[in-house]
Coordinates of C-alpha atoms in Angstrom, one line a residue:
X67 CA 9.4 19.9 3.0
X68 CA 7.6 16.7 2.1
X69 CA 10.2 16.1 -1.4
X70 CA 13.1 16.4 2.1
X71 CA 11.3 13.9 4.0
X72 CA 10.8 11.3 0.7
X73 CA 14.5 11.6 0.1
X74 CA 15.7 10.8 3.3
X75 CA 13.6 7.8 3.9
X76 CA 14.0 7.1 0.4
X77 CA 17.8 7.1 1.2
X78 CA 17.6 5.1 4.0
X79 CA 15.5 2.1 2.3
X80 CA 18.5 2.3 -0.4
X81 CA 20.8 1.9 2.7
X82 CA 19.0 -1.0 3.7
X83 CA 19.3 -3.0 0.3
X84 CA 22.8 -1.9 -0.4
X85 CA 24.2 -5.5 -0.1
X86 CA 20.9 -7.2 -1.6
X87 CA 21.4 -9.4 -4.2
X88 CA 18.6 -11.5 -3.9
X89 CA 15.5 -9.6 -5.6
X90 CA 13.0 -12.5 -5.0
X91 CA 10.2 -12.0 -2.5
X92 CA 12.3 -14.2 0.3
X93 CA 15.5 -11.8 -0.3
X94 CA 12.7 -8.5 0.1
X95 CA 11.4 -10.3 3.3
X96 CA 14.3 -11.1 4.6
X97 CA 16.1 -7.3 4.1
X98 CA 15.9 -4.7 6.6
X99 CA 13.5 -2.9 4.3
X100 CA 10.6 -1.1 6.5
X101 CA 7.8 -3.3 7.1
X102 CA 5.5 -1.0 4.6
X103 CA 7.9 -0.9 2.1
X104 CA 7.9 -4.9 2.2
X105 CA 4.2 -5.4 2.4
X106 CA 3.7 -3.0 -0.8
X107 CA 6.4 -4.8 -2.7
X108 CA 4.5 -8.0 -1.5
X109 CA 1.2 -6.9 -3.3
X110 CA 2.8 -4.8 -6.2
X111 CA 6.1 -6.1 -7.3
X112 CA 5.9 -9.2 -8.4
X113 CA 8.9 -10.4 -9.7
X114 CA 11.5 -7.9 -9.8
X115 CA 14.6 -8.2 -11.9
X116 CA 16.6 -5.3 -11.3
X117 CA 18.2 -3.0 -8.7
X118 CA 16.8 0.0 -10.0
X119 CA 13.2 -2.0 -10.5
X120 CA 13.7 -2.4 -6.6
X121 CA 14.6 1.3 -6.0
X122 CA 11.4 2.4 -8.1
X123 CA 9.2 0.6 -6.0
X124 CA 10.8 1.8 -2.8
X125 CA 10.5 5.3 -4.0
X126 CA 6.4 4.5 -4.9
X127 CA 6.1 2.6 -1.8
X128 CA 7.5 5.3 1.1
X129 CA 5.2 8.5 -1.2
X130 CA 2.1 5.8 -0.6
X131 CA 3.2 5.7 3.1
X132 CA 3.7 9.2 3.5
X133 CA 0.4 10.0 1.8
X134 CA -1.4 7.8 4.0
X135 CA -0.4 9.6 6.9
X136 CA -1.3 12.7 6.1
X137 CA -4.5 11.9 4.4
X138 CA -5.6 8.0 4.6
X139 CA -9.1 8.5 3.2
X140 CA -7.8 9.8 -0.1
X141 CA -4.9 7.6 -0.2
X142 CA -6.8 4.4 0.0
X143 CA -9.0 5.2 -1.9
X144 CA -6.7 6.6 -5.0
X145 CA -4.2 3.3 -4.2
X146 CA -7.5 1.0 -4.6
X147 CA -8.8 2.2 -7.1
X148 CA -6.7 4.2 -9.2
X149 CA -9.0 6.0 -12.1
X150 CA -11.6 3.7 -11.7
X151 CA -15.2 3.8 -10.1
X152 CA -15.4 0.0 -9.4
X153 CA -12.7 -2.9 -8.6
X154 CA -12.5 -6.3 -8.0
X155 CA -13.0 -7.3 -4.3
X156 CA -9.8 -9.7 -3.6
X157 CA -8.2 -6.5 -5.2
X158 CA -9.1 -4.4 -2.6
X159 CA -8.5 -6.8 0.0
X160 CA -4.8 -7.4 -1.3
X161 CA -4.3 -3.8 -1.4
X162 CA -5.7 -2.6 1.4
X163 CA -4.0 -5.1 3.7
X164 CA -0.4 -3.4 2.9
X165 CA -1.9 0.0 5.4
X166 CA -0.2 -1.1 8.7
X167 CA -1.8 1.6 10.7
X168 CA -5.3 3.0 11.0
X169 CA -6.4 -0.1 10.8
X170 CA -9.6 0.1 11.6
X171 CA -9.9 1.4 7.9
X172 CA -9.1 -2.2 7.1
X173 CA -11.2 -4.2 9.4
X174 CA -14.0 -2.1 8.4
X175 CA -13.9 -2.4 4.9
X176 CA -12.9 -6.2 5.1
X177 CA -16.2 -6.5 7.1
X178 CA -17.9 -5.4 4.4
X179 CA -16.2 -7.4 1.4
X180 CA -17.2 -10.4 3.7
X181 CA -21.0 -9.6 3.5
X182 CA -21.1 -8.7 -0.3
X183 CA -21.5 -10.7 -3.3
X184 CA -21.2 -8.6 -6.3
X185 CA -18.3 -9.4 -8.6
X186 CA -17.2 -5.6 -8.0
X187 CA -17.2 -2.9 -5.1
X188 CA -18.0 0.4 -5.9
X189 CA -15.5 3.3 -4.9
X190 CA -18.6 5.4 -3.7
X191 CA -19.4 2.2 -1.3
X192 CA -15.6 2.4 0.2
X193 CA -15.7 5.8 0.4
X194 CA -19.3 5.8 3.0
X195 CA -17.5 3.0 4.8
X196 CA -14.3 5.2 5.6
X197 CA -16.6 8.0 6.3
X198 CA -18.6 6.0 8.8
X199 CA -15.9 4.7 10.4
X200 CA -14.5 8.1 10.5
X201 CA -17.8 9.6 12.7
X202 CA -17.4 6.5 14.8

């Protein structure tokens, strides 16, 4: 069911970008592309030099969404940190601002980057603060 529901929006996106031509960040912002699709190319593109470059990241960027939706905790905290158990925090603040909704998953855990001063955040830490802001 879900593989049915990434195609089609996965189709659609391709739809959207079948007349782009311009792959730079301008052309992406400009296209009808979904607003999530644009923001996660914004923070995990870079420069892309290819059509099917484009249509990778669409197809990564619509299974994030997706994921988020049905489980945010777990997706945020997999998209942040990947396999690791610590990361940067202008990293997580790049990454994190790309969620559109729930965002008082954001707020909260930008609150918390603000008062810190390590040189890294610790997944366990973002975890407690989703969960807190969960039993809120």
């Amino acid at each position: 069911m879900f593989e049915q529901i990434i195609d089609k929006r996965y189709k659609t996106e391709i739809k959207n970008i079948e007349f782009l031509s311009d792959y730079t960040s301008q052309g992406i912002f400009n296209s009808k592309l979904d607003p999530f699709t644009k923001s996660f190319l914004s923070v995990e593109a870079g420069n892309i030099k290819s059509r099917s470059e484009l249509e990778n990241y669409i197809g990564k960027a619509i299974r994030l969404q997706i994921n988020y939706t049905i489980r945010p905790k777990w997706t945020i905290l997999n998209y942040i940190f990947v396999d690791k158990d610590s990361q940067l925090p202008e990293v997580i603040t790049s990454k994190i601002s790309i969620f559109k909704f729930y965002r008082y998953y954001e707020e909260a855990i930008n609150a918390y980057l603000k008062e810190v001063t390590t040189l890294t955040v610790m997944r366990s830490s973002i975890k407690e603060i989703i969960d807190d802001t969960d039993s809120m």
